[in-house]
Amino acid sequence: MPENAENGATAADCLFCKIVAGEIPSNLVYEGERVIAFRDINPQAPMHVLVVPRAHAPNLAATAAADPGLVGELATVAAEVAGEEGYSDYNVVANTGSEAGQTIFHTHLHVLGGRKLTSLTNLPG
Ligand code: AMP
Ligand code: ZN
């Protein structure tokens, strides 16, 4: 449960909740019942898509705690989107906590393709 302000973001003031609700535009590449995916506004690789559960949770672990199956759906959508974009090989990143570069406290997977992540210092975030 929330331990500090950054983890206490409510759906009402959450950017990705607003994208899920269609209140803020995004470049959608996948729309499912429980998961959407859209292009990152500041791409760090030739393919940089964010895979996002519709249900608000502050990070991947919180989503896993609330609904383990939903984490599986995120992974499946990441693979589907990458495949549709022409990438059989890709990276998945889930920044967790501000010290790890997380800036949006609504669970999301970064799905990156077309750029070799040769070190842990050039990950997005
Ligand atoms: P993180 O730093 O892991 O929390 O990732 C947040 C990501 O959201 C960053 O890569 C941002 O570029 C991206 N981002 C922020 N605002 C938007 C937006 N309106 N549409 C798409 N991506 C966004
Ligand atoms: Zn949210």
mmCIF file with all atom_site columns, C-alpha atoms and ligand atoms in Angstrom:
data_model
loop_
_atom_site.group_PDB
_atom_site.id
_atom_site.type_symbol
_atom_site.label_atom_id
_atom_site.label_alt_id
_atom_site.label_comp_id
_atom_site.label_asym_id
_atom_site.label_entity_id
_atom_site.label_seq_id
_atom_site.pdbx_PDB_ins_code
_atom_site.Cartn_x
_atom_site.Cartn_y
_atom_site.Cartn_z
_atom_site.occupancy
_atom_site.B_iso_or_equiv
_atom_site.pdbx_formal_charge
_atom_site.auth_seq_id
_atom_site.auth_comp_id
_atom_site.auth_asym_id
_atom_site.auth_atom_id
_atom_site.pdbx_PDB_model_num
ATOM   1   C  CA  . MET A 1 1   ? 0.000   0.000   0.000   1.00 0.00 ? 1   MET A CA  1
ATOM   2   C  CA  . PRO A 1 2   ? 1.091   3.638   -0.387  1.00 0.00 ? 2   PRO A CA  1
ATOM   3   C  CA  . GLU A 1 3   ? 4.155   4.447   1.652   1.00 0.00 ? 3   GLU A CA  1
ATOM   4   C  CA  . ASN A 1 4   ? 4.789   7.918   0.296   1.00 0.00 ? 4   ASN A CA  1
ATOM   5   C  CA  . ALA A 1 5   ? 3.266   10.578  -1.905  1.00 0.00 ? 5   ALA A CA  1
ATOM   6   C  CA  . GLU A 1 6   ? 4.555   9.240   -5.210  1.00 0.00 ? 6   GLU A CA  1
ATOM   7   C  CA  . ASN A 1 7   ? 2.908   5.886   -4.618  1.00 0.00 ? 7   ASN A CA  1
ATOM   8   C  CA  . GLY A 1 8   ? -0.316  7.532   -3.530  1.00 0.00 ? 8   GLY A CA  1
ATOM   9   C  CA  . ALA A 1 9   ? -1.246  8.927   -6.956  1.00 0.00 ? 9   ALA A CA  1
ATOM   10  C  CA  . THR A 1 10  ? -4.949  8.513   -7.391  1.00 0.00 ? 10  THR A CA  1
ATOM   11  C  CA  . ALA A 1 11  ? -6.682  7.727   -10.624 1.00 0.00 ? 11  ALA A CA  1
ATOM   12  C  CA  . ALA A 1 12  ? -8.034  11.287  -10.638 1.00 0.00 ? 12  ALA A CA  1
ATOM   13  C  CA  . ASP A 1 13  ? -4.636  12.949  -11.030 1.00 0.00 ? 13  ASP A CA  1
ATOM   14  C  CA  . CYS A 1 14  ? -2.916  10.214  -13.026 1.00 0.00 ? 14  CYS A CA  1
ATOM   15  C  CA  . LEU A 1 15  ? -1.796  10.987  -16.592 1.00 0.00 ? 15  LEU A CA  1
ATOM   16  C  CA  . PHE A 1 16  ? -2.078  7.379   -17.759 1.00 0.00 ? 16  PHE A CA  1
ATOM   17  C  CA  . CYS A 1 17  ? -5.563  7.039   -16.251 1.00 0.00 ? 17  CYS A CA  1
ATOM   18  C  CA  . LYS A 1 18  ? -6.500  10.053  -18.380 1.00 0.00 ? 18  LYS A CA  1
ATOM   19  C  CA  . ILE A 1 19  ? -5.002  8.387   -21.467 1.00 0.00 ? 19  ILE A CA  1
ATOM   20  C  CA  . VAL A 1 20  ? -6.896  5.169   -20.622 1.00 0.00 ? 20  VAL A CA  1
ATOM   21  C  CA  . ALA A 1 21  ? -10.091 7.223   -20.326 1.00 0.00 ? 21  ALA A CA  1
ATOM   22  C  CA  . GLY A 1 22  ? -9.409  8.971   -23.635 1.00 0.00 ? 22  GLY A CA  1
ATOM   23  C  CA  . GLU A 1 23  ? -9.252  12.378  -21.926 1.00 0.00 ? 23  GLU A CA  1
ATOM   24  C  CA  . ILE A 1 24  ? -5.686  12.914  -23.159 1.00 0.00 ? 24  ILE A CA  1
ATOM   25  C  CA  . PRO A 1 25  ? -4.747  11.843  -26.691 1.00 0.00 ? 25  PRO A CA  1
ATOM   26  C  CA  . SER A 1 26  ? -2.190  9.128   -27.318 1.00 0.00 ? 26  SER A CA  1
ATOM   27  C  CA  . ASN A 1 27  ? -0.844  7.230   -30.274 1.00 0.00 ? 27  ASN A CA  1
ATOM   28  C  CA  . LEU A 1 28  ? -2.542  3.917   -29.529 1.00 0.00 ? 28  LEU A CA  1
ATOM   29  C  CA  . VAL A 1 29  ? -1.159  0.725   -31.046 1.00 0.00 ? 29  VAL A CA  1
ATOM   30  C  CA  . TYR A 1 30  ? -3.279  -1.742  -29.031 1.00 0.00 ? 30  TYR A CA  1
ATOM   31  C  CA  . GLU A 1 31  ? -6.619  -1.503  -27.247 1.00 0.00 ? 31  GLU A CA  1
ATOM   32  C  CA  . GLY A 1 32  ? -7.905  -4.455  -25.241 1.00 0.00 ? 32  GLY A CA  1
ATOM   33  C  CA  . GLU A 1 33  ? -10.403 -4.985  -22.485 1.00 0.00 ? 33  GLU A CA  1
ATOM   34  C  CA  . ARG A 1 34  ? -7.847  -4.660  -19.712 1.00 0.00 ? 34  ARG A CA  1
ATOM   35  C  CA  . VAL A 1 35  ? -4.676  -3.413  -21.415 1.00 0.00 ? 35  VAL A CA  1
ATOM   36  C  CA  . ILE A 1 36  ? -3.769  -0.655  -23.850 1.00 0.00 ? 36  ILE A CA  1
ATOM   37  C  CA  . ALA A 1 37  ? -0.491  0.219   -25.562 1.00 0.00 ? 37  ALA A CA  1
ATOM   38  C  CA  . PHE A 1 38  ? 0.631   3.519   -27.052 1.00 0.00 ? 38  PHE A CA  1
ATOM   39  C  CA  . ARG A 1 39  ? 3.814   5.078   -28.373 1.00 0.00 ? 39  ARG A CA  1
ATOM   40  C  CA  . ASP A 1 40  ? 6.086   6.790   -25.877 1.00 0.00 ? 40  ASP A CA  1
ATOM   41  C  CA  . ILE A 1 41  ? 6.050   10.553  -26.436 1.00 0.00 ? 41  ILE A CA  1
ATOM   42  C  CA  . ASN A 1 42  ? 9.843   10.650  -26.054 1.00 0.00 ? 42  ASN A CA  1
ATOM   43  C  CA  . PRO A 1 43  ? 11.051  7.473   -27.761 1.00 0.00 ? 43  PRO A CA  1
ATOM   44  C  CA  . GLN A 1 44  ? 14.377  6.024   -26.687 1.00 0.00 ? 44  GLN A CA  1
ATOM   45  C  CA  . ALA A 1 45  ? 14.516  3.406   -29.452 1.00 0.00 ? 45  ALA A CA  1
ATOM   46  C  CA  . PRO A 1 46  ? 13.099  2.964   -32.988 1.00 0.00 ? 46  PRO A CA  1
ATOM   47  C  CA  . MET A 1 47  ? 10.197  1.123   -31.335 1.00 0.00 ? 47  MET A CA  1
ATOM   48  C  CA  . HIS A 1 48  ? 9.247   2.467   -27.923 1.00 0.00 ? 48  HIS A CA  1
ATOM   49  C  CA  . VAL A 1 49  ? 5.764   1.482   -26.845 1.00 0.00 ? 49  VAL A CA  1
ATOM   50  C  CA  . LEU A 1 50  ? 4.233   1.633   -23.371 1.00 0.00 ? 50  LEU A CA  1
ATOM   51  C  CA  . VAL A 1 51  ? 1.998   -1.273  -22.359 1.00 0.00 ? 51  VAL A CA  1
ATOM   52  C  CA  . VAL A 1 52  ? -0.430  -0.119  -19.682 1.00 0.00 ? 52  VAL A CA  1
ATOM   53  C  CA  . PRO A 1 53  ? -3.161  -1.837  -17.663 1.00 0.00 ? 53  PRO A CA  1
ATOM   54  C  CA  . ARG A 1 54  ? -6.429  0.085   -17.630 1.00 0.00 ? 54  ARG A CA  1
ATOM   55  C  CA  . ALA A 1 55  ? -6.644  -0.423  -13.848 1.00 0.00 ? 55  ALA A CA  1
ATOM   56  C  CA  . HIS A 1 56  ? -4.617  2.066   -11.863 1.00 0.00 ? 56  HIS A CA  1
ATOM   57  C  CA  . ALA A 1 57  ? -1.773  0.721   -9.719  1.00 0.00 ? 57  ALA A CA  1
ATOM   58  C  CA  . PRO A 1 58  ? 1.458   2.569   -8.928  1.00 0.00 ? 58  PRO A CA  1
ATOM   59  C  CA  . ASN A 1 59  ? 3.895   -0.009  -10.298 1.00 0.00 ? 59  ASN A CA  1
ATOM   60  C  CA  . LEU A 1 60  ? 4.294   -3.518  -11.686 1.00 0.00 ? 60  LEU A CA  1
ATOM   61  C  CA  . ALA A 1 61  ? 4.589   -5.179  -8.279  1.00 0.00 ? 61  ALA A CA  1
ATOM   62  C  CA  . ALA A 1 62  ? 1.365   -3.534  -7.114  1.00 0.00 ? 62  ALA A CA  1
ATOM   63  C  CA  . THR A 1 63  ? -0.400  -4.763  -10.250 1.00 0.00 ? 63  THR A CA  1
ATOM   64  C  CA  . ALA A 1 64  ? 1.010   -8.242  -9.607  1.00 0.00 ? 64  ALA A CA  1
ATOM   65  C  CA  . ALA A 1 65  ? -0.259  -8.155  -6.018  1.00 0.00 ? 65  ALA A CA  1
ATOM   66  C  CA  . ALA A 1 66  ? -3.715  -7.002  -7.101  1.00 0.00 ? 66  ALA A CA  1
ATOM   67  C  CA  . ASP A 1 67  ? -4.061  -9.244  -10.160 1.00 0.00 ? 67  ASP A CA  1
ATOM   68  C  CA  . PRO A 1 68  ? -1.231  -11.618 -11.123 1.00 0.00 ? 68  PRO A CA  1
ATOM   69  C  CA  . GLY A 1 69  ? -2.951  -12.610 -14.348 1.00 0.00 ? 69  GLY A CA  1
ATOM   70  C  CA  . LEU A 1 70  ? -2.900  -9.019  -15.516 1.00 0.00 ? 70  LEU A CA  1
ATOM   71  C  CA  . VAL A 1 71  ? 0.913   -9.052  -15.449 1.00 0.00 ? 71  VAL A CA  1
ATOM   72  C  CA  . GLY A 1 72  ? 0.770   -12.018 -17.798 1.00 0.00 ? 72  GLY A CA  1
ATOM   73  C  CA  . GLU A 1 73  ? -1.507  -10.044 -20.107 1.00 0.00 ? 73  GLU A CA  1
ATOM   74  C  CA  . LEU A 1 74  ? 0.963   -7.155  -20.114 1.00 0.00 ? 74  LEU A CA  1
ATOM   75  C  CA  . ALA A 1 75  ? 3.752   -9.516  -21.174 1.00 0.00 ? 75  ALA A CA  1
ATOM   76  C  CA  . THR A 1 76  ? 1.566   -11.050 -23.883 1.00 0.00 ? 76  THR A CA  1
ATOM   77  C  CA  . VAL A 1 77  ? 0.562   -7.645  -25.253 1.00 0.00 ? 77  VAL A CA  1
ATOM   78  C  CA  . ALA A 1 78  ? 4.223   -6.567  -25.230 1.00 0.00 ? 78  ALA A CA  1
ATOM   79  C  CA  . ALA A 1 79  ? 5.076   -9.568  -27.423 1.00 0.00 ? 79  ALA A CA  1
ATOM   80  C  CA  . GLU A 1 80  ? 2.109   -8.981  -29.733 1.00 0.00 ? 80  GLU A CA  1
ATOM   81  C  CA  . VAL A 1 81  ? 2.880   -5.306  -30.210 1.00 0.00 ? 81  VAL A CA  1
ATOM   82  C  CA  . ALA A 1 82  ? 6.576   -5.970  -30.802 1.00 0.00 ? 82  ALA A CA  1
ATOM   83  C  CA  . GLY A 1 83  ? 5.674   -8.629  -33.359 1.00 0.00 ? 83  GLY A CA  1
ATOM   84  C  CA  . GLU A 1 84  ? 3.286   -6.303  -35.165 1.00 0.00 ? 84  GLU A CA  1
ATOM   85  C  CA  . GLU A 1 85  ? 6.013   -3.665  -35.250 1.00 0.00 ? 85  GLU A CA  1
ATOM   86  C  CA  . GLY A 1 86  ? 8.362   -6.207  -36.813 1.00 0.00 ? 86  GLY A CA  1
ATOM   87  C  CA  . TYR A 1 87  ? 10.505  -6.958  -33.788 1.00 0.00 ? 87  TYR A CA  1
ATOM   88  C  CA  . SER A 1 88  ? 10.929  -10.575 -32.749 1.00 0.00 ? 88  SER A CA  1
ATOM   89  C  CA  . ASP A 1 89  ? 13.644  -9.402  -30.349 1.00 0.00 ? 89  ASP A CA  1
ATOM   90  C  CA  . TYR A 1 90  ? 12.988  -6.573  -27.924 1.00 0.00 ? 90  TYR A CA  1
ATOM   91  C  CA  . ASN A 1 91  ? 13.500  -5.349  -24.379 1.00 0.00 ? 91  ASN A CA  1
ATOM   92  C  CA  . VAL A 1 92  ? 10.932  -4.881  -21.624 1.00 0.00 ? 92  VAL A CA  1
ATOM   93  C  CA  . VAL A 1 93  ? 11.663  -2.410  -18.818 1.00 0.00 ? 93  VAL A CA  1
ATOM   94  C  CA  . ALA A 1 94  ? 9.554   -1.559  -15.783 1.00 0.00 ? 94  ALA A CA  1
ATOM   95  C  CA  . ASN A 1 95  ? 11.074  1.303   -13.822 1.00 0.00 ? 95  ASN A CA  1
ATOM   96  C  CA  . THR A 1 96  ? 9.919   1.040   -10.220 1.00 0.00 ? 96  THR A CA  1
ATOM   97  C  CA  . GLY A 1 97  ? 10.392  4.019   -7.900  1.00 0.00 ? 97  GLY A CA  1
ATOM   98  C  CA  . SER A 1 98  ? 11.759  7.485   -8.585  1.00 0.00 ? 98  SER A CA  1
ATOM   99  C  CA  . GLU A 1 99  ? 15.338  6.480   -7.825  1.00 0.00 ? 99  GLU A CA  1
ATOM   100 C  CA  . ALA A 1 100 ? 15.003  3.937   -10.637 1.00 0.00 ? 100 ALA A CA  1
ATOM   101 C  CA  . GLY A 1 101 ? 13.729  6.588   -13.033 1.00 0.00 ? 101 GLY A CA  1
ATOM   102 C  CA  . GLN A 1 102 ? 9.998   6.070   -12.672 1.00 0.00 ? 102 GLN A CA  1
ATOM   103 C  CA  . THR A 1 103 ? 8.172   9.328   -13.401 1.00 0.00 ? 103 THR A CA  1
ATOM   104 C  CA  . ILE A 1 104 ? 4.614   8.097   -14.001 1.00 0.00 ? 104 ILE A CA  1
ATOM   105 C  CA  . PHE A 1 105 ? 3.184   6.135   -11.123 1.00 0.00 ? 105 PHE A CA  1
ATOM   106 C  CA  . HIS A 1 106 ? 0.729   4.060   -13.122 1.00 0.00 ? 106 HIS A CA  1
ATOM   107 C  CA  . THR A 1 107 ? 2.070   0.643   -14.073 1.00 0.00 ? 107 THR A CA  1
ATOM   108 C  CA  . HIS A 1 108 ? 3.634   0.466   -17.515 1.00 0.00 ? 108 HIS A CA  1
ATOM   109 C  CA  . LEU A 1 109 ? 6.057   -1.704  -19.424 1.00 0.00 ? 109 LEU A CA  1
ATOM   110 C  CA  . HIS A 1 110 ? 8.466   0.012   -21.786 1.00 0.00 ? 110 HIS A CA  1
ATOM   111 C  CA  . VAL A 1 111 ? 8.779   -2.183  -24.884 1.00 0.00 ? 111 VAL A CA  1
ATOM   112 C  CA  . LEU A 1 112 ? 11.874  -1.227  -26.844 1.00 0.00 ? 112 LEU A CA  1
ATOM   113 C  CA  . GLY A 1 113 ? 13.098  -2.517  -30.175 1.00 0.00 ? 113 GLY A CA  1
ATOM   114 C  CA  . GLY A 1 114 ? 15.747  -1.686  -32.716 1.00 0.00 ? 114 GLY A CA  1
ATOM   115 C  CA  . ARG A 1 115 ? 18.329  -0.417  -30.287 1.00 0.00 ? 115 ARG A CA  1
ATOM   116 C  CA  . LYS A 1 116 ? 20.852  -2.548  -28.430 1.00 0.00 ? 116 LYS A CA  1
ATOM   117 C  CA  . LEU A 1 117 ? 20.754  -1.884  -24.714 1.00 0.00 ? 117 LEU A CA  1
ATOM   118 C  CA  . THR A 1 118 ? 24.419  -2.549  -24.160 1.00 0.00 ? 118 THR A CA  1
ATOM   119 C  CA  . SER A 1 119 ? 24.582  -1.354  -20.590 1.00 0.00 ? 119 SER A CA  1
ATOM   120 C  CA  . LEU A 1 120 ? 22.272  -0.679  -17.687 1.00 0.00 ? 120 LEU A CA  1
ATOM   121 C  CA  . THR A 1 121 ? 23.135  3.026   -17.928 1.00 0.00 ? 121 THR A CA  1
ATOM   122 C  CA  . ASN A 1 122 ? 21.359  3.665   -21.211 1.00 0.00 ? 122 ASN A CA  1
ATOM   123 C  CA  . LEU A 1 123 ? 17.926  2.409   -20.257 1.00 0.00 ? 123 LEU A CA  1
ATOM   124 C  CA  . PRO A 1 124 ? 15.084  4.909   -20.655 1.00 0.00 ? 124 PRO A CA  1
ATOM   125 C  CA  . GLY A 1 125 ? 14.015  6.921   -17.687 1.00 0.00 ? 125 GLY A CA  1
HETATM 126 P  P1  . AMP B 2 .   ? 8.809   6.116   -16.500 1.00 0.00 ? 1   AMP B P1  1
HETATM 127 O  O1  . AMP B 2 .   ? 9.890   7.187   -16.451 1.00 0.00 ? 1   AMP B O1  1
HETATM 128 O  O2  . AMP B 2 .   ? 9.328   4.731   -16.474 1.00 0.00 ? 1   AMP B O2  1
HETATM 129 O  O3  . AMP B 2 .   ? 7.749   6.383   -15.449 1.00 0.00 ? 1   AMP B O3  1
HETATM 130 O  O4  . AMP B 2 .   ? 8.147   6.249   -17.920 1.00 0.00 ? 1   AMP B O4  1
HETATM 131 C  C1  . AMP B 2 .   ? 7.207   7.223   -18.237 1.00 0.00 ? 1   AMP B C1  1
HETATM 132 C  C2  . AMP B 2 .   ? 7.240   7.364   -19.737 1.00 0.00 ? 1   AMP B C2  1
HETATM 133 O  O5  . AMP B 2 .   ? 6.053   8.014   -20.138 1.00 0.00 ? 1   AMP B O5  1
HETATM 134 C  C3  . AMP B 2 .   ? 8.404   8.200   -20.259 1.00 0.00 ? 1   AMP B C3  1
HETATM 135 O  O6  . AMP B 2 .   ? 9.197   7.403   -21.149 1.00 0.00 ? 1   AMP B O6  1
HETATM 136 C  C4  . AMP B 2 .   ? 7.711   9.354   -20.980 1.00 0.00 ? 1   AMP B C4  1
HETATM 137 O  O7  . AMP B 2 .   ? 8.384   9.740   -22.175 1.00 0.00 ? 1   AMP B O7  1
HETATM 138 C  C5  . AMP B 2 .   ? 6.336   8.789   -21.257 1.00 0.00 ? 1   AMP B C5  1
HETATM 139 N  N1  . AMP B 2 .   ? 5.277   9.768   -21.396 1.00 0.00 ? 1   AMP B N1  1
HETATM 140 C  C6  . AMP B 2 .   ? 5.020   10.838  -20.602 1.00 0.00 ? 1   AMP B C6  1
HETATM 141 N  N2  . AMP B 2 .   ? 3.921   11.482  -21.007 1.00 0.00 ? 1   AMP B N2  1
HETATM 142 C  C7  . AMP B 2 .   ? 3.445   10.787  -22.072 1.00 0.00 ? 1   AMP B C7  1
HETATM 143 C  C8  . AMP B 2 .   ? 2.329   10.954  -22.949 1.00 0.00 ? 1   AMP B C8  1
HETATM 144 N  N3  . AMP B 2 .   ? 1.450   11.956  -22.799 1.00 0.00 ? 1   AMP B N3  1
HETATM 145 N  N4  . AMP B 2 .   ? 2.166   10.057  -23.949 1.00 0.00 ? 1   AMP B N4  1
HETATM 146 C  C9  . AMP B 2 .   ? 3.045   9.054   -24.122 1.00 0.00 ? 1   AMP B C9  1
HETATM 147 N  N5  . AMP B 2 .   ? 4.103   8.837   -23.331 1.00 0.00 ? 1   AMP B N5  1
HETATM 148 C  C10 . AMP B 2 .   ? 4.314   9.694   -22.323 1.00 0.00 ? 1   AMP B C10 1
HETATM 149 ZN ZN  . ZN  B 3 .   ? -3.454  5.771   -13.227 1.00 0.00 ? 2   ZN  B ZN  1
#
